[in-house]
Tab-separated table of C-alpha atoms and ligand atoms in Angstrom:
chain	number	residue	atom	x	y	z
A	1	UNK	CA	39.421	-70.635	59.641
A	2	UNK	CA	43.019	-69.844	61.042
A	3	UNK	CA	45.080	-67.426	59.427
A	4	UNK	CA	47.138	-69.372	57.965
A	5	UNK	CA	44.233	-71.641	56.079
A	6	UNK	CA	43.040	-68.264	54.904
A	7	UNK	CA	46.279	-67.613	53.056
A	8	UNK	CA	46.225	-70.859	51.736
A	9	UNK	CA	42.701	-70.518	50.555
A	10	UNK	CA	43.840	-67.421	48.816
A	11	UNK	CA	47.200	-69.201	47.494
A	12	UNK	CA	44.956	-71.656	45.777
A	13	UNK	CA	42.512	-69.520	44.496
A	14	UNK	CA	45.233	-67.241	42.457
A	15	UNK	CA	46.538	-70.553	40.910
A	16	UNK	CA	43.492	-71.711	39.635
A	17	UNK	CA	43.312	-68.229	38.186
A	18	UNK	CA	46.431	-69.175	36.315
A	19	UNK	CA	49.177	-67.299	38.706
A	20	UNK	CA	51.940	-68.349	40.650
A	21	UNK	CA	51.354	-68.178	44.336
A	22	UNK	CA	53.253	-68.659	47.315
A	23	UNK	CA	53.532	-68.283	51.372
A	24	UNK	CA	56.299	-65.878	51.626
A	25	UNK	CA	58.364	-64.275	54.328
A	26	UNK	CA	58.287	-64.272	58.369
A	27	UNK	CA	55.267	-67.078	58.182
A	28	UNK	CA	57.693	-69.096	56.394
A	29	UNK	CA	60.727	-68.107	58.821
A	30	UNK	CA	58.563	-68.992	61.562
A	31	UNK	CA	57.058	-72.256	60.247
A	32	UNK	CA	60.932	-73.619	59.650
A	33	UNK	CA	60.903	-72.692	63.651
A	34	UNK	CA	57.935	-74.340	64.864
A	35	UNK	CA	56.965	-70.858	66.389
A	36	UNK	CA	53.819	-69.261	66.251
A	37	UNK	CA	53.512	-66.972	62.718
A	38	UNK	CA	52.366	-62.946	63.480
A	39	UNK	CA	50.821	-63.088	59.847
A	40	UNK	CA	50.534	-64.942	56.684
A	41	UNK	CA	51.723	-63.061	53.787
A	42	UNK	CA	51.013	-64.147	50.042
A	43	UNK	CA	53.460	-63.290	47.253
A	44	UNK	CA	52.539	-63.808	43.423
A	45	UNK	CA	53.254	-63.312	39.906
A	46	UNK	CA	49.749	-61.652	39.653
A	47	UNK	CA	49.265	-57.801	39.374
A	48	UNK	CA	47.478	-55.828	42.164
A	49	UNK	CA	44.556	-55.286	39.748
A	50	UNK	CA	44.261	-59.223	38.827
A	51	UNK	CA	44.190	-59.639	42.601
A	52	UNK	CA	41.158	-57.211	43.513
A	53	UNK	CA	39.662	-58.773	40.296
A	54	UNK	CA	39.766	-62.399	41.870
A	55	UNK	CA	38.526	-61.864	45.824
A	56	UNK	CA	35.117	-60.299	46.210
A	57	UNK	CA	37.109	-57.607	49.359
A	58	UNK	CA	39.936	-56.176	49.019
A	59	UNK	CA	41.726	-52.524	50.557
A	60	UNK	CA	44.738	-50.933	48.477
A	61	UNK	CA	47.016	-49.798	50.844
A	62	UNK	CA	50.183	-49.915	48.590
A	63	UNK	CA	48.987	-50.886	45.003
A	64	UNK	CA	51.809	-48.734	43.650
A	65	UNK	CA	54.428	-51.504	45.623
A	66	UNK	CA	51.976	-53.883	44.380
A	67	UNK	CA	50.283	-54.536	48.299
A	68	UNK	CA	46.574	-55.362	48.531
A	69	UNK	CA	45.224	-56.305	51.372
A	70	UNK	CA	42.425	-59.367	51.045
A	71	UNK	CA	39.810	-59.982	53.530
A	72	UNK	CA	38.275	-63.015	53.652
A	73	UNK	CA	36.354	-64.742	56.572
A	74	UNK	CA	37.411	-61.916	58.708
A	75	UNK	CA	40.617	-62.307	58.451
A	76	UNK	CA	43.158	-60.246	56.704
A	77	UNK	CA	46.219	-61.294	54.405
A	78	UNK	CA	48.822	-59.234	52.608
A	79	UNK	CA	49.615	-60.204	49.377
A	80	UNK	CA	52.075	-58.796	47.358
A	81	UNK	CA	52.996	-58.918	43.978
A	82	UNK	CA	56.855	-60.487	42.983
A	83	UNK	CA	59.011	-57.203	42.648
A	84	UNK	CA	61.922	-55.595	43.086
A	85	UNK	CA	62.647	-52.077	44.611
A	86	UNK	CA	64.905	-49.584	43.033
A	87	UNK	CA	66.295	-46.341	43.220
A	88	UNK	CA	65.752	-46.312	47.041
A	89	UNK	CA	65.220	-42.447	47.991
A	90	UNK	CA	67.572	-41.346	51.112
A	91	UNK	CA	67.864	-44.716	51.987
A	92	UNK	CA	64.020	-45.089	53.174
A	93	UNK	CA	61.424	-45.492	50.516
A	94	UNK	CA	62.165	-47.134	47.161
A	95	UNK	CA	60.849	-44.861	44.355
A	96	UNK	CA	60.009	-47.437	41.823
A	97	UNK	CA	59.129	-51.032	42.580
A	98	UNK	CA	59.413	-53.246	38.905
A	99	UNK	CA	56.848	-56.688	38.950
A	100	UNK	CA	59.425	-59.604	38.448
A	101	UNK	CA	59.596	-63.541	39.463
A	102	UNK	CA	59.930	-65.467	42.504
A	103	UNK	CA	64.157	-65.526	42.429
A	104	UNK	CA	64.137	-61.764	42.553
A	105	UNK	CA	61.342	-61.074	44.649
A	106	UNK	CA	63.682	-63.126	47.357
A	107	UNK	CA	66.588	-61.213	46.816
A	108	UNK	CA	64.716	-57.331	47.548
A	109	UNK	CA	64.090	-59.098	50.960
A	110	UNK	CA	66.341	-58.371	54.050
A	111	UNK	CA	67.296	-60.836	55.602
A	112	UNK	CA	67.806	-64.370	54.653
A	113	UNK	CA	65.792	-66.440	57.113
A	114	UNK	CA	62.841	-63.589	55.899
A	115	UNK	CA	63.878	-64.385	52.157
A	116	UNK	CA	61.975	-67.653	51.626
A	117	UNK	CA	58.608	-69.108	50.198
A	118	UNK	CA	56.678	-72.045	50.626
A	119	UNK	CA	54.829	-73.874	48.441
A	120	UNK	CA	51.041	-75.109	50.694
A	121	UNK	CA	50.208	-77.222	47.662
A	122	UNK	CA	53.307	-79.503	46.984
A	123	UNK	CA	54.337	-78.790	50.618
A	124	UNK	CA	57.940	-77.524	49.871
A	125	UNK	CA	59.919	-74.822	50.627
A	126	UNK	CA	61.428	-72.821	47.907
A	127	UNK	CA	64.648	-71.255	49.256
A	128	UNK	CA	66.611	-69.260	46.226
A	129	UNK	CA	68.986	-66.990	49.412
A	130	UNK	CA	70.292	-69.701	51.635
A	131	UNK	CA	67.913	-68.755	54.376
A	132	UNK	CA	67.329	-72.702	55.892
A	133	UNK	CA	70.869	-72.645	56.220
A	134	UNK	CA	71.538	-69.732	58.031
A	135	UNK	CA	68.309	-70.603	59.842
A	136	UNK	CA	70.304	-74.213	60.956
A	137	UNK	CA	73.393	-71.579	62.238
A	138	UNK	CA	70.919	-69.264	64.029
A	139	UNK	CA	72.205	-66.437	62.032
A	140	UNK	CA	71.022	-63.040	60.902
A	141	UNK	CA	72.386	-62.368	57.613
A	142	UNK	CA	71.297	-59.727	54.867
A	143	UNK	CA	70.938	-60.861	51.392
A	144	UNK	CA	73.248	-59.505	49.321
A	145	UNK	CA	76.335	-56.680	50.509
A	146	UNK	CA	74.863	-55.437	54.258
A	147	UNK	CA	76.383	-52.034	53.521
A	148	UNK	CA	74.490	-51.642	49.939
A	149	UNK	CA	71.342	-53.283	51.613
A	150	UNK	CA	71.298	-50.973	54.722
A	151	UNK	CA	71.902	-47.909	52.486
A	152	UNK	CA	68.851	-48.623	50.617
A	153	UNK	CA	66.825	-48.895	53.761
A	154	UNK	CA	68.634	-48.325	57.647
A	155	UNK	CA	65.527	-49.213	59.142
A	156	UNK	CA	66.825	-52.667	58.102
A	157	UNK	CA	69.489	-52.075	60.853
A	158	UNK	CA	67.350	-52.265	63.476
A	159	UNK	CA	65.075	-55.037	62.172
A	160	UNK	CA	68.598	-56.796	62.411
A	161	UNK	CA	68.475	-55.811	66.096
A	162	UNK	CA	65.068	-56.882	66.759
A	163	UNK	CA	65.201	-60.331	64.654
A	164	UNK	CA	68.012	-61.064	66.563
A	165	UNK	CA	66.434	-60.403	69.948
A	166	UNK	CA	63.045	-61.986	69.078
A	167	UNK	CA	64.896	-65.071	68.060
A	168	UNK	CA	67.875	-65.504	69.991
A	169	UNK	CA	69.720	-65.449	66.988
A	170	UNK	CA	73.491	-64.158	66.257
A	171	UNK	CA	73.913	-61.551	64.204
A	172	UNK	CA	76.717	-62.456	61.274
A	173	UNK	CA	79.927	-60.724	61.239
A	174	UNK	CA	79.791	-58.720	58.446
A	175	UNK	CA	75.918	-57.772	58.770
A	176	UNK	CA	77.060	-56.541	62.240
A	177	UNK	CA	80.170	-54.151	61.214
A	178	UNK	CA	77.598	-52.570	58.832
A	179	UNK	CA	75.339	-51.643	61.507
A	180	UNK	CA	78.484	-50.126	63.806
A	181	UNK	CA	79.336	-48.333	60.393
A	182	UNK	CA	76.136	-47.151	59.402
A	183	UNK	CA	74.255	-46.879	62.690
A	184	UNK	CA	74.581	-42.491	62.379
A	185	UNK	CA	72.309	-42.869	59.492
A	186	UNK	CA	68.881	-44.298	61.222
A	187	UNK	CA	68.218	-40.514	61.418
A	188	UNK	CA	66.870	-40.834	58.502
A	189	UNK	CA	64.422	-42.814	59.586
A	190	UNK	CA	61.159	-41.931	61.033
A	191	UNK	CA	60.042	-42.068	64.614
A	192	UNK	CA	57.193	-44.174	63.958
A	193	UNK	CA	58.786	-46.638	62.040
A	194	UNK	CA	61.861	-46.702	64.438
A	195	UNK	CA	59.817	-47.105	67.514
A	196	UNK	CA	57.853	-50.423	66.291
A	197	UNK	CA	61.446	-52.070	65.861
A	198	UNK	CA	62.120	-50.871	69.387
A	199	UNK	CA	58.791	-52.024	70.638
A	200	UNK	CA	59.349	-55.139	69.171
A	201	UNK	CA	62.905	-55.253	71.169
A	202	UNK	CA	61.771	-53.981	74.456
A	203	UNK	CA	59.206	-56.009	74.874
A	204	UNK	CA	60.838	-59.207	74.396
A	205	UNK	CA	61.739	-61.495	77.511
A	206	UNK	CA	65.501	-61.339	75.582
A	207	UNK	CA	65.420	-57.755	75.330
A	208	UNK	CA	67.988	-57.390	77.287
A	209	UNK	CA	70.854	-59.067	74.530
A	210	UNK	CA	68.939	-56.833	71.963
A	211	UNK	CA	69.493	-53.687	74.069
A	212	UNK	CA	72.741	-54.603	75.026
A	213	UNK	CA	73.674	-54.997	71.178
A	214	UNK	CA	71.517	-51.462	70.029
A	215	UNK	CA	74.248	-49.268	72.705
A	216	UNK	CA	77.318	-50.945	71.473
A	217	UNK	CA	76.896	-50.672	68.245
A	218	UNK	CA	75.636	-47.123	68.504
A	219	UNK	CA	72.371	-46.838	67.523
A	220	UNK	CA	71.225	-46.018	71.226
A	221	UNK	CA	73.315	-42.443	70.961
A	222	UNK	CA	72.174	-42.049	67.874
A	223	UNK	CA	68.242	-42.534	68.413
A	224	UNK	CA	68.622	-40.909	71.661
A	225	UNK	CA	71.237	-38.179	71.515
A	226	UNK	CA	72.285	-37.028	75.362
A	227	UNK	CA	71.805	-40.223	77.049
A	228	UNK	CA	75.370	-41.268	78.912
A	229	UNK	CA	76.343	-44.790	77.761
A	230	UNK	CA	76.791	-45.855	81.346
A	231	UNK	CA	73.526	-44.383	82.114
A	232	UNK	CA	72.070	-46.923	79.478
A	233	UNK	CA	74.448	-49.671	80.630
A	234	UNK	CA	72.719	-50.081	84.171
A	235	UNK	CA	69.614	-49.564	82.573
A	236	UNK	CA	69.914	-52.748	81.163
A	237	UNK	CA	70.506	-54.597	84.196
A	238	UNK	CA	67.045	-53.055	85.232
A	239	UNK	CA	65.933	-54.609	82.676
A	240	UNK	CA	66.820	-57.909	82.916
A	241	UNK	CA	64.969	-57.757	86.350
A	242	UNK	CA	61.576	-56.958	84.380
A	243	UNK	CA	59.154	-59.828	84.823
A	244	UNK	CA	59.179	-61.490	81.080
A	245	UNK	CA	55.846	-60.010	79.525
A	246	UNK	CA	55.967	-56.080	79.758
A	247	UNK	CA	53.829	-53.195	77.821
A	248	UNK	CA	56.387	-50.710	75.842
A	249	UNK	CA	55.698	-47.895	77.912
A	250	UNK	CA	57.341	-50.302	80.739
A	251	UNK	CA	60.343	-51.509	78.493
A	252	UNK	CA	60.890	-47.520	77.847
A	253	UNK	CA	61.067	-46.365	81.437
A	254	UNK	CA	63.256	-49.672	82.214
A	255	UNK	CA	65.505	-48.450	79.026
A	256	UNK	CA	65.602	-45.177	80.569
A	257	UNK	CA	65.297	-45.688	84.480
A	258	UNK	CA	69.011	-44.710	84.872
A	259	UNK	CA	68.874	-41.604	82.808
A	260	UNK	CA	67.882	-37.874	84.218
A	261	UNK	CA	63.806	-37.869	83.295
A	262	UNK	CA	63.154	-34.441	81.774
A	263	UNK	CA	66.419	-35.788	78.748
A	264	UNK	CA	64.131	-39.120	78.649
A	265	UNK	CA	60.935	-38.001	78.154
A	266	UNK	CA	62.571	-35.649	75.759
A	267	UNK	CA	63.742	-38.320	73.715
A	268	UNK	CA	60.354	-40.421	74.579
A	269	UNK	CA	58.910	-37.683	71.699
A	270	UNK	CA	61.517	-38.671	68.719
A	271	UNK	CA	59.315	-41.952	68.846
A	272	UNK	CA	56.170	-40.802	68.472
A	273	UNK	CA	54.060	-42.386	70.965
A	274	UNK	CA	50.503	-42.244	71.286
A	275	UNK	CA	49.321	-39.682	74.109
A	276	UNK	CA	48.643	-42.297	76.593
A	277	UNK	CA	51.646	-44.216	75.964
A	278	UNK	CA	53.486	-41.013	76.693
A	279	UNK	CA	51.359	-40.233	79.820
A	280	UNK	CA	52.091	-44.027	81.007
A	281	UNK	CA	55.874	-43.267	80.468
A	282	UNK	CA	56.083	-39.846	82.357
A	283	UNK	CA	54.153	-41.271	85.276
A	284	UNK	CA	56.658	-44.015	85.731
A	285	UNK	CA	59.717	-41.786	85.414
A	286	UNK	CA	58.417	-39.112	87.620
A	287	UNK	CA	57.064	-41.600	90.070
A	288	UNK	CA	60.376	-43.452	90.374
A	289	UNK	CA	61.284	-44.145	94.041
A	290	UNK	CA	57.987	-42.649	95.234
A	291	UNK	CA	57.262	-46.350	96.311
A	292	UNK	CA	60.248	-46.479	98.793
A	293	UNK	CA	58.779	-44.025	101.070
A	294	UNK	CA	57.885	-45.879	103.931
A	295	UNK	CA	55.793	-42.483	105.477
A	296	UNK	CA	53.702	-42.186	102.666
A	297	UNK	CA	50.676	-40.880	103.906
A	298	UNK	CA	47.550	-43.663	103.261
A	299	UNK	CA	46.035	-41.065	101.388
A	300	UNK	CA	49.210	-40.875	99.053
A	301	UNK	CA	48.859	-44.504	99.112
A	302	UNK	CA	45.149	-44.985	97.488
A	303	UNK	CA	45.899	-42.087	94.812
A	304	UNK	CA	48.996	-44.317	93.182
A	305	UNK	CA	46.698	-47.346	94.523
A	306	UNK	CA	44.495	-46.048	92.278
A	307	UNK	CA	46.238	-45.120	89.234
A	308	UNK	CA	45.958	-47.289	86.146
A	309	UNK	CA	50.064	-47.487	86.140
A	310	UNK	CA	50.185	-48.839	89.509
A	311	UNK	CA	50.862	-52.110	88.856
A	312	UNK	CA	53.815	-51.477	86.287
A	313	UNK	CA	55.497	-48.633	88.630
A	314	UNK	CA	55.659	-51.366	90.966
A	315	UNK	CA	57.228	-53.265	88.936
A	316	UNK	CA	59.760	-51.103	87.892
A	317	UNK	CA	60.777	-49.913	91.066
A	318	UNK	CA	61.006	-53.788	92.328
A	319	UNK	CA	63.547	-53.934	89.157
A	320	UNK	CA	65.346	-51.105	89.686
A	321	UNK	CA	65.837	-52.230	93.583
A	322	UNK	CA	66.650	-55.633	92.322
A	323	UNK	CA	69.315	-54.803	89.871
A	324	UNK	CA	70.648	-52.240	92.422
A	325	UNK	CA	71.363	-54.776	95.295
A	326	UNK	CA	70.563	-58.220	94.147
A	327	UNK	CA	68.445	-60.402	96.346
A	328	UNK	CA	69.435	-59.020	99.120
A	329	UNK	CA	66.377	-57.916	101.620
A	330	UNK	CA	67.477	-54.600	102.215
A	331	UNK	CA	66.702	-53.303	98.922
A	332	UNK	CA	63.450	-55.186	98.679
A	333	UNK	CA	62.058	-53.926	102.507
A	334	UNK	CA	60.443	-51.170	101.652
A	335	UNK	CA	58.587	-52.553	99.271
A	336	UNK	CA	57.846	-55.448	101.065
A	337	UNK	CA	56.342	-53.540	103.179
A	338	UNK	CA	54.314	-51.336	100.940
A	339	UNK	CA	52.865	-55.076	99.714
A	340	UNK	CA	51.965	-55.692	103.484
A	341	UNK	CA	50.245	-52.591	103.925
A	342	UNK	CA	48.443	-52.609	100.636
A	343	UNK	CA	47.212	-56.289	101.818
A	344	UNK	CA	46.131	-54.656	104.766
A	345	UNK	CA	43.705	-52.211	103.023
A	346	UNK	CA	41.701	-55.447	102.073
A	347	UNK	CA	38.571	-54.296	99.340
A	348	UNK	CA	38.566	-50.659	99.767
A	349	UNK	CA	36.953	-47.964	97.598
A	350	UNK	CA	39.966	-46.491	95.898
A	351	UNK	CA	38.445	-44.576	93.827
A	352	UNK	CA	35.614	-43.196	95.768
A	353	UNK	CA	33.138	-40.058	94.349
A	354	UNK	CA	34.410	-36.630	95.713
A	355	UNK	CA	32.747	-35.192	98.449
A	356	UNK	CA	33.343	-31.751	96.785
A	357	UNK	CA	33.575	-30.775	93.293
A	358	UNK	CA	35.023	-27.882	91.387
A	359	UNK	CA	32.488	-25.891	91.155
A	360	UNK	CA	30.986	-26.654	95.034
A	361	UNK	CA	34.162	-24.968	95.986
A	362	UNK	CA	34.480	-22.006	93.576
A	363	UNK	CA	30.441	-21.545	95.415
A	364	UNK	CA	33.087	-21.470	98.595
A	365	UNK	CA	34.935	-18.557	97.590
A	366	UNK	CA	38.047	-20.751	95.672
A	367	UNK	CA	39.424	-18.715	92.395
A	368	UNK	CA	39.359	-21.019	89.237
A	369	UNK	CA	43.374	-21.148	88.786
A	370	UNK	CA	46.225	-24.125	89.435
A	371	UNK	CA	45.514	-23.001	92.937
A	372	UNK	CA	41.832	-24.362	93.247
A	373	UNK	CA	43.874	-27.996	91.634
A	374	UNK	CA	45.915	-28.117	94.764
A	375	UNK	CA	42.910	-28.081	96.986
A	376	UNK	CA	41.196	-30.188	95.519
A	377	UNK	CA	43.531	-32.490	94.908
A	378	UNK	CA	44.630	-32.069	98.615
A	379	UNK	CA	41.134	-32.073	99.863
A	380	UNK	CA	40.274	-35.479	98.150
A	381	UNK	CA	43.503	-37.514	99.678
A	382	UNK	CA	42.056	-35.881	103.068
A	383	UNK	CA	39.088	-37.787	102.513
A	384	UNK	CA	40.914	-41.033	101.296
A	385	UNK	CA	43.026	-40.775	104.546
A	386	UNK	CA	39.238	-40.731	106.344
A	387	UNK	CA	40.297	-37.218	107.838
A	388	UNK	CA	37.105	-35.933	106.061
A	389	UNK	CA	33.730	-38.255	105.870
A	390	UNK	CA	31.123	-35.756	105.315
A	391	UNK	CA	30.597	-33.081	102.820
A	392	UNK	CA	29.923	-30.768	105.707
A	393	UNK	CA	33.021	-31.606	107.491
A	394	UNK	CA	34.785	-31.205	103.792
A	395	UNK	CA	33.265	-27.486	102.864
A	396	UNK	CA	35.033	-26.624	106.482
A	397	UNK	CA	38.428	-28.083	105.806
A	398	UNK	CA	38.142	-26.008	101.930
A	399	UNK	CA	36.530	-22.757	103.913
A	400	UNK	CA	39.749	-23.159	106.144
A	401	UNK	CA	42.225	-23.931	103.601
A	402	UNK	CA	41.371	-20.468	101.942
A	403	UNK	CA	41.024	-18.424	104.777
A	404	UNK	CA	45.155	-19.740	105.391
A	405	UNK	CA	46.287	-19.422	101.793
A	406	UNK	CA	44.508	-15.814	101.914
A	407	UNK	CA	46.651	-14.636	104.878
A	408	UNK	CA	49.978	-16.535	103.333
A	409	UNK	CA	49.601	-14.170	99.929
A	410	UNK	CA	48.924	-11.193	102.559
A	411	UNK	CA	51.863	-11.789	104.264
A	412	UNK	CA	54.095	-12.209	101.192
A	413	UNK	CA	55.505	-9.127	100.461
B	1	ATP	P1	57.151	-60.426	61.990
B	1	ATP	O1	57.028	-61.826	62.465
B	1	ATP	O2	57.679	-59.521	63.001
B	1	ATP	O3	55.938	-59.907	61.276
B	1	ATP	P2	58.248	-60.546	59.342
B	1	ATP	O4	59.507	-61.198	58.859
B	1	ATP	O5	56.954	-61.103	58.875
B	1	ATP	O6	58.332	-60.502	60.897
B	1	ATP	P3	57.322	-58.031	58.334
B	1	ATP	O7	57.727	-56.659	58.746
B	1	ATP	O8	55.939	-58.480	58.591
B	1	ATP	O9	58.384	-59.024	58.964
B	1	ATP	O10	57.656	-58.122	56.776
B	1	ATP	C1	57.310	-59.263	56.007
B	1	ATP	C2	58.459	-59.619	55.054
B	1	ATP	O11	58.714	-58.524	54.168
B	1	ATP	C3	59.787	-59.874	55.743
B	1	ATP	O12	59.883	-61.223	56.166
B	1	ATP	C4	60.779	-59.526	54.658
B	1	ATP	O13	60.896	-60.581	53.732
B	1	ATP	C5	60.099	-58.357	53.952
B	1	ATP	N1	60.500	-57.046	54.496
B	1	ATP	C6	59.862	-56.342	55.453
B	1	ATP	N2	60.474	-55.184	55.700
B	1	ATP	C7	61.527	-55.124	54.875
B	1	ATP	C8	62.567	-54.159	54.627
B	1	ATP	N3	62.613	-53.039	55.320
B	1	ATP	N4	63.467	-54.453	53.675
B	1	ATP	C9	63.401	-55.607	52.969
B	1	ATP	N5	62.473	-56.537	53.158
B	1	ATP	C10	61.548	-56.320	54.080
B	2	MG	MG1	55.100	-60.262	59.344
């Protein structure tokens, strides 16, 4: 069963319990659009209690907003109970949600095209906010006054941004000079919640009308105090050069590929990424025109050869060379040649076991400290350039390397 037969299974199943029931939201939005739904939500007149009563599993996640989550077949659907939200607290979380009908369960919604339901049964869709119209005029639109709707929720602001970019859609006039008004206020939203709207923009093939939209209107300064506007500007001609499908941690260094790395990364922590996402991030930034060496040692060469963000610093760099000088070949030659030489190295072990570990050359006389991480570090691309084969000829190069940084710290004064 799809997802979407799932929600209808569960539709069907609250109406013979004697409740109203309906598809509601972005699955509606996205069937109007022939595009491909992200999830089915249900909303219905039924209370979040009737609704664990009536499906053998269910998980409360927000039973006090009326959300349960029902699983069935695997497959999970949202379905919410009809409300409205009031008495929004610092324009984030409402603190009371009341259970109404349909009509004004449409109208908490934010934006119009996201404001309709459907009807699986008598195949019809029940549109109370206009939203097949402004669908029709490619439009993003809040329901209701933008500047009342954002203040009781600015992370609507950049939903505006991201529904825009995702669809290709304009953002109305009067939705849009409520953003430029308001956009100071997404501090007061929080970094997780901000950075899946940016995700979502970043790592669309249009991001780059959505990112050109979130500088002017000044969310970007906002979000990410210290970054220069024109430092953001020909970031997004970077990326436009992205191939179509990126990860976020891509998107982010494109966003900030112009910008001084110790501010980005800086800012990189306001969103709350994961650890790896962060460590993916850094390693682009830090790595940036690393690739345009054309001496890079073939030891160099295997380590980023070897990394797990090789493929996306490439990438980037071939962007950022790309946005810097067109087509042109000169920008691209050294990395056309990196490609040849990397084609060159055919099916080599990039990876391959150290002939020397730690603690083999603390046995040698090394000191556990960041010291003994430089040798080994420079020991192993010694034995990816081939310079070392054996372990033999390797406990020689480490005995040597000591006995020189010995007489270095001597001679220092
Ligand atoms: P996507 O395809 O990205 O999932 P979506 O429209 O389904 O888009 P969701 O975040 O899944 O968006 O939310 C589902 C629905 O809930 C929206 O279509 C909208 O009607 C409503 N909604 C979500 N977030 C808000 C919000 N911050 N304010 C008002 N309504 C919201
Ligand atoms: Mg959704």
């Amino acid at each position: 069963m799809t997802n979407r037969e799932v929600a209808v299974e569960i539709v069907k199943r609250l109406r013979k319990k004697g409740f109203e029931a309906l598809l509601a939201g972005g699955c509606v939005r996205d069937m109007l659009l022939r595009r491909p739904a992200k999830d089915y939500d249900v909303a219905t007149s039924a209370r979040p209690k009737d609704v664990m009563k009536s499906f053998r599993r269910t998980l409360k996640v927000g039973v006090k907003f009326g959300v349960v989550i029902v699983l069935v077949k695997g497959r999970k659907v949202e379905v919410t109970t009809f409300r409205t939200d009031s008495d929004y607290v610092n324009g984030r979380h409402p603190a009371h949600v009341k259970f109404v009908g349909a009509e004004a369960d449409a109208s908490r919604r934010d934006f119009t095209i996201n404001g309709m339901f459907y009807d699986p049964v008598k195949k019809k869709v029940i549109d109370y906010v206009d939203g097949r119209a402004d669908l029709k005029r490619r439009l993003i639109r809040t329901i209701g006054n933008p500047e009342e709707r954002f203040r009781e929720d600015y992370l609507r602001m950049l939903r505006a941004v991201r529904f825009s970019t995702q669809l290709g859609f304009a953002i109305e006039r009067r939705t849009k000079s409520a953003i430029r008004s308001n956009a100071k206020n997404i501090t007061k939203i929080s970094g997780e919640r901000k950075r899946m709207e940016l995700e979502g923009i970043l790592v669309s093939p249009n991001r780059c009308r959505g990112v050109s939209f979130f500088i002017e209107c000044g969310l970007a300064e906002v979000i990410f105090p210290g970054l220069s506007s024109e430092d953001m500007k020909s970031a997004v001609r970077v990326l436009e050069q992205l191939r179509k499908k990126v990860s976020f941690p891509l998107g982010l260094a494109g966003f900030f590929s112009s910008s001084p790395t110790k501010l980005a990364l800086e800012n990189c922590h306001v969103l709350k990424l994961s650890r790896n996402e962060t460590r993916h991030v850094k390693y682009l930034l830090v790595n940036r025109g690393a690739l345009l060496d054309e001496e890079m040692s073939l030891g160099r060469l295997k380590m980023m050869l070897g990394e797990p963000y090789f493929r996306d610093m490439y990438e980037l760099q071939r962007a950022i060379q790309k946005a810097a000088g067109g087509d042109s070949r000169a920008v691209l030659s050294p990395l056309i040649k990196l490609h040849k030489r990397i084609r060159a190295l055919g099916d080599v072990d990039l990876r391959p076991k150290a002939l020397l570990n730690g603690r083999e050359m603390i046995r040698l006389g090394a000191v556990p400290s960041p010291a003994l991480g430089q040798l080994a570090e420079e020991t192993y691309i010694a034995q990816l350039e081939g310079i070392l084969q054996t372990k033999s000829q390797a406990k020689q190069w480490v005995l040597k390397w000591l006995e020189e940084h010995r007489r270095i710290e001597k001679e220092q004064p």
